[in-house]
PDB file of C-alpha atoms in Angstrom:
ATOM      1  CA  ARG Y   1    -110.446 140.113 -43.573  1.00 45.00           C
ATOM      2  CA  ALA Y   2    -109.914 136.995 -41.490  1.00 44.00           C
ATOM      3  CA  VAL Y   3    -106.957 136.038 -43.668  1.00 48.00           C
ATOM      4  CA  VAL Y   4    -105.244 139.283 -42.729  1.00 51.00           C
ATOM      5  CA  LEU Y   5    -105.928 138.748 -39.044  1.00 61.00           C
ATOM      6  CA  CYS Y   6    -105.038 135.076 -38.726  1.00 66.00           C
ATOM      7  CA  ARG Y   7    -101.521 134.039 -37.786  1.00 70.00           C
ATOM      8  CA  ASP Y   8    -101.135 131.172 -40.217  1.00 73.00           C
ATOM      9  CA  GLU Y   9    -101.406 130.854 -43.957  1.00 71.00           C
ATOM     10  CA  PHE Y  10    -104.948 129.446 -43.764  1.00 72.00           C
ATOM     11  CA  VAL Y  11    -108.052 130.534 -41.888  1.00 69.00           C
ATOM     12  CA  THR Y  12    -109.128 127.980 -39.292  1.00 71.00           C
ATOM     13  CA  LYS Y  13    -112.252 127.646 -37.191  1.00 69.00           C
ATOM     14  CA  ALA Y  14    -110.357 129.174 -34.261  1.00 71.00           C
ATOM     15  CA  ASP Y  15    -109.800 132.361 -36.298  1.00 67.00           C
ATOM     16  CA  LEU Y  16    -113.534 132.958 -36.712  1.00 68.00           C
ATOM     17  CA  PRO Y  17    -115.740 134.803 -34.204  1.00 66.00           C
ATOM     18  CA  ASN Y  18    -117.541 132.622 -31.657  1.00 65.00           C
ATOM     19  CA  LEU Y  19    -120.906 133.551 -33.160  1.00 54.00           C
ATOM     20  CA  ILE Y  20    -119.983 132.031 -36.507  1.00 57.00           C
ATOM     21  CA  ASN Y  21    -118.545 128.916 -34.861  1.00 53.00           C
ATOM     22  CA  LYS Y  22    -121.701 128.334 -32.830  1.00 58.00           C
ATOM     23  CA  ILE Y  23    -123.964 128.815 -35.829  1.00 53.00           C
ATOM     24  CA  SER Y  24    -121.848 126.543 -38.026  1.00 52.00           C
ATOM     25  CA  GLU Y  25    -122.148 123.816 -35.390  1.00 56.00           C
ATOM     26  CA  LYS Y  26    -125.938 123.997 -35.756  1.00 56.00           C
ATOM     27  CA  LYS Y  27    -125.658 123.037 -39.449  1.00 56.00           C
ATOM     28  CA  VAL Y  28    -127.601 125.959 -40.905  1.00 51.00           C
ATOM     29  CA  PHE Y  29    -128.373 124.155 -44.130  1.00 55.00           C
ATOM     30  CA  ASP Y  30    -127.673 120.899 -45.875  1.00 59.00           C
ATOM     31  CA  THR Y  31    -124.483 121.357 -47.858  1.00 60.00           C
ATOM     32  CA  THR Y  32    -125.247 118.312 -49.994  1.00 61.00           C
ATOM     33  CA  ASP Y  33    -128.204 120.160 -51.544  1.00 69.00           C
ATOM     34  CA  LEU Y  34    -126.547 122.581 -53.932  1.00 71.00           C
ATOM     35  CA  GLU Y  35    -129.408 122.965 -56.410  1.00 78.00           C
ATOM     36  CA  ASP Y  36    -130.296 126.397 -55.015  1.00 78.00           C
ATOM     37  CA  GLY Y  37    -126.887 127.707 -56.006  1.00 87.00           C
ATOM     38  CA  TYR Y  38    -124.119 129.618 -54.322  1.00 87.00           C
ATOM     39  CA  GLU Y  39    -125.844 132.997 -53.866  1.00 89.00           C
ATOM     40  CA  THR Y  40    -128.927 131.440 -52.287  1.00 88.00           C
ATOM     41  CA  LYS Y  41    -126.844 129.400 -49.844  1.00 88.00           C
ATOM     42  CA  VAL Y  42    -124.669 132.377 -48.871  1.00 89.00           C
ATOM     43  CA  LYS Y  43    -127.715 134.602 -48.324  1.00 92.00           C
ATOM     44  CA  ALA Y  44    -129.388 131.913 -46.193  1.00 90.00           C
ATOM     45  CA  PHE Y  45    -126.269 131.615 -44.039  1.00 91.00           C
ATOM     46  CA  GLU Y  46    -125.908 135.391 -43.731  1.00 95.00           C
ATOM     47  CA  LYS Y  47    -129.560 135.731 -42.754  1.00 95.00           C
ATOM     48  CA  GLU Y  48    -129.159 133.066 -40.059  1.00 93.00           C
ATOM     49  CA  ILE Y  49    -126.092 134.810 -38.600  1.00 95.00           C
ATOM     50  CA  ILE Y  50    -127.825 138.194 -38.545  1.00 96.00           C
ATOM     51  CA  LEU Y  51    -130.963 136.772 -36.931  1.00 95.00           C
ATOM     52  CA  GLU Y  52    -128.858 135.042 -34.266  1.00 94.00           C
ATOM     53  CA  ALA Y  53    -127.033 138.296 -33.482  1.00 96.00           C
ATOM     54  CA  LEU Y  54    -130.339 140.172 -33.245  1.00 96.00           C
ATOM     55  CA  SER Y  55    -131.746 137.455 -31.005  1.00 94.00           C
ATOM     56  CA  ARG Y  56    -128.755 137.636 -28.660  1.00 95.00           C
ATOM     57  CA  THR Y  57    -129.087 141.417 -28.411  1.00 96.00           C
ATOM     58  CA  ASN Y  58    -132.875 141.421 -28.050  1.00 95.00           C
ATOM     59  CA  GLY Y  59    -133.211 143.285 -31.346  1.00 95.00           C
ATOM     60  CA  ASN Y  60    -130.606 145.957 -30.595  1.00 96.00           C
ATOM     61  CA  LYS Y  61    -129.095 146.675 -34.010  1.00 97.00           C
ATOM     62  CA  SER Y  62    -126.073 148.574 -32.672  1.00 97.00           C
ATOM     63  CA  ALA Y  63    -125.128 145.701 -30.376  1.00 97.00           C
ATOM     64  CA  ALA Y  64    -125.807 143.122 -33.101  1.00 97.00           C
ATOM     65  CA  ALA Y  65    -123.529 145.012 -35.490  1.00 97.00           C
ATOM     66  CA  ARG Y  66    -120.769 145.033 -32.859  1.00 96.00           C
ATOM     67  CA  ILE Y  67    -121.113 141.263 -32.385  1.00 96.00           C
ATOM     68  CA  LEU Y  68    -120.869 140.773 -36.144  1.00 96.00           C
ATOM     69  CA  ASN Y  69    -117.952 143.210 -36.385  1.00 95.00           C
ATOM     70  CA  ILE Y  70    -119.713 145.332 -39.017  1.00 96.00           C
ATOM     71  CA  THR Y  71    -121.063 148.869 -38.952  1.00 97.00           C
ATOM     72  CA  GLU Y  72    -124.663 149.467 -38.000  1.00 97.00           C
ATOM     73  CA  ARG Y  73    -125.156 151.046 -41.411  1.00 98.00           C
ATOM     74  CA  HIS Y  74    -123.947 147.859 -43.100  1.00 97.00           C
ATOM     75  CA  LEU Y  75    -126.225 145.757 -40.887  1.00 98.00           C
ATOM     76  CA  ARG Y  76    -129.245 147.890 -41.775  1.00 97.00           C
ATOM     77  CA  SER Y  77    -128.348 147.592 -45.455  1.00 97.00           C
ATOM     78  CA  ARG Y  78    -128.151 143.789 -45.197  1.00 97.00           C
ATOM     79  CA  LEU Y  79    -131.471 143.710 -43.323  1.00 97.00           C
ATOM     80  CA  ASP Y  80    -133.083 145.565 -46.224  1.00 97.00           C
ATOM     81  CA  ILE Y  81    -131.398 143.531 -48.952  1.00 96.00           C
ATOM     82  CA  LEU Y  82    -132.176 140.194 -47.298  1.00 96.00           C
ATOM     83  CA  GLY Y  83    -135.708 141.241 -46.352  1.00 95.00           C
ATOM     84  CA  ILE Y  84    -135.161 140.614 -42.652  1.00 95.00           C
ATOM     85  CA  VAL Y  85    -137.718 142.068 -40.274  1.00 92.00           C
ATOM     86  CA  TYR Y  86    -136.771 141.108 -36.725  1.00 87.00           C
ATOM     87  CA  ASN Y  87    -139.587 140.813 -34.208  1.00 82.00           C
ATOM     88  CA  LYS Y  88    -138.280 139.970 -30.741  1.00 73.00           C
ATOM     89  CA  ASP Y  89    -141.753 138.856 -29.642  1.00 68.00           C
ATOM     90  CA  LEU Y  90    -141.846 135.902 -32.056  1.00 56.00           C
TER      91      LEU Y  90
END
């Protein structure tokens, strides 16, 4: 989707939402360790992004979905698939 929305031929960091840029600056995981495989790395990154959005919205799933630019239904599906249980008190 970002390719469709960006002005140039390639997607750049500036084309991505601020949330993704801030998380990527934190270095979510070590990219030199690829033994876990692609799917595991992608799921770990997705989980980190979702948890950050939930943290910023104090657990409000509707607001978190808006930040992530996905539907609340899709967010709830990803929470189930990734086994994420958000507890704002932790």
